[in-house]
Amino acid sequence: MRTINILFLAPIALIWTSCQNKAKPNTAPPATPVSVAEAKKADAVYYDQFQGAVVALNSVELRSEVSGFITKIYFKEGEVVPKGKVLYEIDRRKYQAAYQQAEANLMSANANLVKDQKDIDRYNMLLKNDAVARQTVDQAQATFETGKSQVAQAKAGLLSAKTDLSYSLITAPFTGRIGISQVKLGAQVSPGTTLLNTISSEHPIGVDVVINEQDIDRFYKFQKKSTDSTFKLTLADGTSYKKPGKVLAIDRGVASGTGTVRVRIQFPNEQDTLKDGMSCVLNVLNAASGSRVQIPYKAVTEQMGEFFVFVSLDTIAKQHKVKLGPRIGTDVVIMEGVKAGDKVVTDGFQRLRDGGKITLGNPQQAAAPGQAPAKGQTTDKAQPAKGGK
């Protein structure tokens, strides 16, 4: 009987021991070693970039108003010509002859008018003494009126001939740089069709950029008030143009289908550094520039197009969603999500979860061999906040 009791109690003891082992809680995972850096406020002056093209504020194609052959060229190609300078001469002989003939016609008309005036005066005097028929006086009056119209016609002919003669000399309409001539000496030109050359103004000069309609108000504000640092230009070779710009014009409306607006920025160009047609980058001061929170850029991770950082709260790390501003060196501006004084995790966050325990240490030594960094650890997708919006 005693032996039977022992055999009966043995399985019960085993079951109780097993239950005790299962009820024992799991050991908590160790804290993750991390490195942290303090978010600090610092001056952040940064610019938004727009692709631009240099354009002359005034550019004219030179064409002849009269036909003929080019007899003289008075300029050197590519030079700056002053307003009014004679550039081309078209064979003037027939236009000079036409002008002289028009002068002679006017002189003849004036002489006839003088004769008609004397006749009407004489007939009027005779009419007072009943020495001439009324019909003769009326005919003299009609002849006089015809003479006046002939004088007016001759004056118009003279003006037309003078205009054609002046058109035989092509002059610069404004001070600017003239291009390579499209015609040579002896070439025949036709009125209004033959392109002779192009002249463009260079100082001041413009830069055209295309902006989104969301930025229109921003540029209207710049048009009313801007500083020497509002617009900066970067040339195609990477050099910076030192002269300040200002808004000259904003196009009248938004382009249908694209939602864009063209804006023209004016720059001084005394040294002729900027040439019509050059490509450049217009740097526009971001309205959010100023004292901004900055953290090391390597602390930022990306998930599904959104950006996050881990903030240290003593022994745990909380994940914060952030809105990024532009990169400034190795740091990045934080527009929202982190305050000055917060301690953000810069190394070791690859193994962290929201609310995970942390300890300050050497994350590189604690990392598992071959472990890859978290996605977006050094992502380049941070974009400046346009206009500080």
mmCIF file with all atom_site columns, C-alpha atoms in Angstrom, residues 85-188:
data_model
loop_
_atom_site.group_PDB
_atom_site.id
_atom_site.type_symbol
_atom_site.label_atom_id
_atom_site.label_alt_id
_atom_site.label_comp_id
_atom_site.label_asym_id
_atom_site.label_entity_id
_atom_site.label_seq_id
_atom_site.pdbx_PDB_ins_code
_atom_site.Cartn_x
_atom_site.Cartn_y
_atom_site.Cartn_z
_atom_site.occupancy
_atom_site.B_iso_or_equiv
_atom_site.pdbx_formal_charge
_atom_site.auth_seq_id
_atom_site.auth_comp_id
_atom_site.auth_asym_id
_atom_site.auth_atom_id
_atom_site.pdbx_PDB_model_num
ATOM 1   C CA . LYS A 1 85  ? 24.343  104.837 -84.688  1.00 0.00 ? 85  LYS A CA 1
ATOM 2   C CA . VAL A 1 86  ? 24.091  104.039 -88.413  1.00 0.00 ? 86  VAL A CA 1
ATOM 3   C CA . LEU A 1 87  ? 24.542  100.288 -88.906  1.00 0.00 ? 87  LEU A CA 1
ATOM 4   C CA . TYR A 1 88  ? 23.665  99.520  -92.540  1.00 0.00 ? 88  TYR A CA 1
ATOM 5   C CA . GLU A 1 89  ? 23.260  101.604 -95.663  1.00 0.00 ? 89  GLU A CA 1
ATOM 6   C CA . ILE A 1 90  ? 21.032  100.525 -98.550  1.00 0.00 ? 90  ILE A CA 1
ATOM 7   C CA . ASP A 1 91  ? 21.677  101.973 -102.026 1.00 0.00 ? 91  ASP A CA 1
ATOM 8   C CA . ARG A 1 92  ? 20.270  105.464 -101.599 1.00 0.00 ? 92  ARG A CA 1
ATOM 9   C CA . ARG A 1 93  ? 20.490  106.877 -105.082 1.00 0.00 ? 93  ARG A CA 1
ATOM 10  C CA . LYS A 1 94  ? 16.921  106.270 -106.201 1.00 0.00 ? 94  LYS A CA 1
ATOM 11  C CA . TYR A 1 95  ? 15.556  107.397 -102.833 1.00 0.00 ? 95  TYR A CA 1
ATOM 12  C CA . GLN A 1 96  ? 17.593  110.617 -103.009 1.00 0.00 ? 96  GLN A CA 1
ATOM 13  C CA . ALA A 1 97  ? 16.302  111.196 -106.535 1.00 0.00 ? 97  ALA A CA 1
ATOM 14  C CA . ALA A 1 98  ? 12.727  110.566 -105.410 1.00 0.00 ? 98  ALA A CA 1
ATOM 15  C CA . TYR A 1 99  ? 13.212  113.044 -102.570 1.00 0.00 ? 99  TYR A CA 1
ATOM 16  C CA . GLN A 1 100 ? 14.595  115.712 -104.871 1.00 0.00 ? 100 GLN A CA 1
ATOM 17  C CA . GLN A 1 101 ? 11.686  115.205 -107.261 1.00 0.00 ? 101 GLN A CA 1
ATOM 18  C CA . ALA A 1 102 ? 9.226   115.531 -104.393 1.00 0.00 ? 102 ALA A CA 1
ATOM 19  C CA . GLU A 1 103 ? 10.929  118.770 -103.344 1.00 0.00 ? 103 GLU A CA 1
ATOM 20  C CA . ALA A 1 104 ? 10.598  120.089 -106.887 1.00 0.00 ? 104 ALA A CA 1
ATOM 21  C CA . ASN A 1 105 ? 6.910   119.119 -106.996 1.00 0.00 ? 105 ASN A CA 1
ATOM 22  C CA . LEU A 1 106 ? 6.289   121.014 -103.790 1.00 0.00 ? 106 LEU A CA 1
ATOM 23  C CA . MET A 1 107 ? 8.070   124.089 -105.097 1.00 0.00 ? 107 MET A CA 1
ATOM 24  C CA . SER A 1 108 ? 6.001   123.987 -108.281 1.00 0.00 ? 108 SER A CA 1
ATOM 25  C CA . ALA A 1 109 ? 2.765   123.579 -106.328 1.00 0.00 ? 109 ALA A CA 1
ATOM 26  C CA . ASN A 1 110 ? 3.656   126.489 -104.087 1.00 0.00 ? 110 ASN A CA 1
ATOM 27  C CA . ALA A 1 111 ? 4.445   128.691 -107.111 1.00 0.00 ? 111 ALA A CA 1
ATOM 28  C CA . ASN A 1 112 ? 1.112   127.855 -108.716 1.00 0.00 ? 112 ASN A CA 1
ATOM 29  C CA . LEU A 1 113 ? -0.651  128.602 -105.459 1.00 0.00 ? 113 LEU A CA 1
ATOM 30  C CA . VAL A 1 114 ? 1.015   132.035 -105.285 1.00 0.00 ? 114 VAL A CA 1
ATOM 31  C CA . LYS A 1 115 ? -0.145  132.753 -108.851 1.00 0.00 ? 115 LYS A CA 1
ATOM 32  C CA . ASP A 1 116 ? -3.687  131.588 -108.035 1.00 0.00 ? 116 ASP A CA 1
ATOM 33  C CA . GLN A 1 117 ? -3.730  133.788 -104.942 1.00 0.00 ? 117 GLN A CA 1
ATOM 34  C CA . LYS A 1 118 ? -2.739  136.855 -106.969 1.00 0.00 ? 118 LYS A CA 1
ATOM 35  C CA . ASP A 1 119 ? -5.411  136.088 -109.576 1.00 0.00 ? 119 ASP A CA 1
ATOM 36  C CA . ILE A 1 120 ? -8.163  135.813 -107.001 1.00 0.00 ? 120 ILE A CA 1
ATOM 37  C CA . ASP A 1 121 ? -7.041  139.053 -105.357 1.00 0.00 ? 121 ASP A CA 1
ATOM 38  C CA . ARG A 1 122 ? -7.060  140.867 -108.726 1.00 0.00 ? 122 ARG A CA 1
ATOM 39  C CA . TYR A 1 123 ? -10.475 139.536 -109.728 1.00 0.00 ? 123 TYR A CA 1
ATOM 40  C CA . ASN A 1 124 ? -11.983 140.485 -106.390 1.00 0.00 ? 124 ASN A CA 1
ATOM 41  C CA . MET A 1 125 ? -10.773 144.061 -106.846 1.00 0.00 ? 125 MET A CA 1
ATOM 42  C CA . LEU A 1 126 ? -12.253 144.207 -110.346 1.00 0.00 ? 126 LEU A CA 1
ATOM 43  C CA . LEU A 1 127 ? -15.508 142.740 -109.116 1.00 0.00 ? 127 LEU A CA 1
ATOM 44  C CA . LYS A 1 128 ? -15.946 145.688 -106.756 1.00 0.00 ? 128 LYS A CA 1
ATOM 45  C CA . ASN A 1 129 ? -15.904 147.991 -109.779 1.00 0.00 ? 129 ASN A CA 1
ATOM 46  C CA . ASP A 1 130 ? -18.137 145.694 -111.860 1.00 0.00 ? 130 ASP A CA 1
ATOM 47  C CA . ALA A 1 131 ? -15.211 145.258 -114.246 1.00 0.00 ? 131 ALA A CA 1
ATOM 48  C CA . VAL A 1 132 ? -15.281 141.454 -114.351 1.00 0.00 ? 132 VAL A CA 1
ATOM 49  C CA . ALA A 1 133 ? -17.951 138.801 -114.528 1.00 0.00 ? 133 ALA A CA 1
ATOM 50  C CA . ARG A 1 134 ? -18.893 136.959 -111.345 1.00 0.00 ? 134 ARG A CA 1
ATOM 51  C CA . GLN A 1 135 ? -18.297 133.674 -113.108 1.00 0.00 ? 135 GLN A CA 1
ATOM 52  C CA . THR A 1 136 ? -14.659 134.555 -113.723 1.00 0.00 ? 136 THR A CA 1
ATOM 53  C CA . VAL A 1 137 ? -14.166 135.275 -110.019 1.00 0.00 ? 137 VAL A CA 1
ATOM 54  C CA . ASP A 1 138 ? -15.716 131.956 -109.073 1.00 0.00 ? 138 ASP A CA 1
ATOM 55  C CA . GLN A 1 139 ? -13.453 130.097 -111.485 1.00 0.00 ? 139 GLN A CA 1
ATOM 56  C CA . ALA A 1 140 ? -10.400 131.831 -110.026 1.00 0.00 ? 140 ALA A CA 1
ATOM 57  C CA . GLN A 1 141 ? -11.544 130.869 -106.515 1.00 0.00 ? 141 GLN A CA 1
ATOM 58  C CA . ALA A 1 142 ? -11.890 127.227 -107.572 1.00 0.00 ? 142 ALA A CA 1
ATOM 59  C CA . THR A 1 143 ? -8.449  127.289 -109.166 1.00 0.00 ? 143 THR A CA 1
ATOM 60  C CA . PHE A 1 144 ? -7.007  128.686 -105.943 1.00 0.00 ? 144 PHE A CA 1
ATOM 61  C CA . GLU A 1 145 ? -8.589  125.914 -103.842 1.00 0.00 ? 145 GLU A CA 1
ATOM 62  C CA . THR A 1 146 ? -7.230  123.308 -106.256 1.00 0.00 ? 146 THR A CA 1
ATOM 63  C CA . GLY A 1 147 ? -3.796  124.872 -105.876 1.00 0.00 ? 147 GLY A CA 1
ATOM 64  C CA . LYS A 1 148 ? -3.973  124.496 -102.117 1.00 0.00 ? 148 LYS A CA 1
ATOM 65  C CA . SER A 1 149 ? -4.811  120.801 -102.415 1.00 0.00 ? 149 SER A CA 1
ATOM 66  C CA . GLN A 1 150 ? -1.907  120.320 -104.833 1.00 0.00 ? 150 GLN A CA 1
ATOM 67  C CA . VAL A 1 151 ? 0.438   121.883 -102.293 1.00 0.00 ? 151 VAL A CA 1
ATOM 68  C CA . ALA A 1 152 ? -0.841  119.522 -99.603  1.00 0.00 ? 152 ALA A CA 1
ATOM 69  C CA . GLN A 1 153 ? -0.364  116.566 -101.959 1.00 0.00 ? 153 GLN A CA 1
ATOM 70  C CA . ALA A 1 154 ? 3.163   117.677 -102.782 1.00 0.00 ? 154 ALA A CA 1
ATOM 71  C CA . LYS A 1 155 ? 3.985   117.973 -99.063  1.00 0.00 ? 155 LYS A CA 1
ATOM 72  C CA . ALA A 1 156 ? 2.759   114.434 -98.459  1.00 0.00 ? 156 ALA A CA 1
ATOM 73  C CA . GLY A 1 157 ? 4.845   113.177 -101.370 1.00 0.00 ? 157 GLY A CA 1
ATOM 74  C CA . LEU A 1 158 ? 7.896   114.931 -99.974  1.00 0.00 ? 158 LEU A CA 1
ATOM 75  C CA . LEU A 1 159 ? 7.331   113.397 -96.550  1.00 0.00 ? 159 LEU A CA 1
ATOM 76  C CA . SER A 1 160 ? 6.986   109.928 -98.079  1.00 0.00 ? 160 SER A CA 1
ATOM 77  C CA . ALA A 1 161 ? 10.165  110.358 -100.105 1.00 0.00 ? 161 ALA A CA 1
ATOM 78  C CA . LYS A 1 162 ? 12.009  111.655 -97.044  1.00 0.00 ? 162 LYS A CA 1
ATOM 79  C CA . THR A 1 163 ? 10.845  108.633 -95.010  1.00 0.00 ? 163 THR A CA 1
ATOM 80  C CA . ASP A 1 164 ? 12.031  106.187 -97.672  1.00 0.00 ? 164 ASP A CA 1
ATOM 81  C CA . LEU A 1 165 ? 15.352  107.990 -97.832  1.00 0.00 ? 165 LEU A CA 1
ATOM 82  C CA . SER A 1 166 ? 15.739  107.744 -94.041  1.00 0.00 ? 166 SER A CA 1
ATOM 83  C CA . TYR A 1 167 ? 14.856  104.031 -94.175  1.00 0.00 ? 167 TYR A CA 1
ATOM 84  C CA . SER A 1 168 ? 17.828  103.467 -96.442  1.00 0.00 ? 168 SER A CA 1
ATOM 85  C CA . LEU A 1 169 ? 19.970  103.980 -93.331  1.00 0.00 ? 169 LEU A CA 1
ATOM 86  C CA . ILE A 1 170 ? 19.417  101.326 -90.634  1.00 0.00 ? 170 ILE A CA 1
ATOM 87  C CA . THR A 1 171 ? 20.183  102.783 -87.192  1.00 0.00 ? 171 THR A CA 1
ATOM 88  C CA . ALA A 1 172 ? 20.377  101.316 -83.684  1.00 0.00 ? 172 ALA A CA 1
ATOM 89  C CA . PRO A 1 173 ? 17.009  101.796 -81.908  1.00 0.00 ? 173 PRO A CA 1
ATOM 90  C CA . PHE A 1 174 ? 18.697  101.691 -78.480  1.00 0.00 ? 174 PHE A CA 1
ATOM 91  C CA . THR A 1 175 ? 22.112  101.152 -76.945  1.00 0.00 ? 175 THR A CA 1
ATOM 92  C CA . GLY A 1 176 ? 22.944  97.460  -76.992  1.00 0.00 ? 176 GLY A CA 1
ATOM 93  C CA . ARG A 1 177 ? 25.159  94.706  -78.294  1.00 0.00 ? 177 ARG A CA 1
ATOM 94  C CA . ILE A 1 178 ? 24.769  93.823  -81.944  1.00 0.00 ? 178 ILE A CA 1
ATOM 95  C CA . GLY A 1 179 ? 25.174  90.287  -83.210  1.00 0.00 ? 179 GLY A CA 1
ATOM 96  C CA . ILE A 1 180 ? 26.745  88.707  -86.284  1.00 0.00 ? 180 ILE A CA 1
ATOM 97  C CA . SER A 1 181 ? 25.422  90.214  -89.497  1.00 0.00 ? 181 SER A CA 1
ATOM 98  C CA . GLN A 1 182 ? 23.049  88.036  -91.491  1.00 0.00 ? 182 GLN A CA 1
ATOM 99  C CA . VAL A 1 183 ? 23.819  89.904  -94.736  1.00 0.00 ? 183 VAL A CA 1
ATOM 100 C CA . LYS A 1 184 ? 27.038  90.979  -96.428  1.00 0.00 ? 184 LYS A CA 1
ATOM 101 C CA . LEU A 1 185 ? 27.992  93.895  -98.665  1.00 0.00 ? 185 LEU A CA 1
ATOM 102 C CA . GLY A 1 186 ? 26.154  93.726  -101.961 1.00 0.00 ? 186 GLY A CA 1
ATOM 103 C CA . ALA A 1 187 ? 23.328  91.551  -100.646 1.00 0.00 ? 187 ALA A CA 1
ATOM 104 C CA . GLN A 1 188 ? 19.843  92.427  -101.825 1.00 0.00 ? 188 GLN A CA 1
#
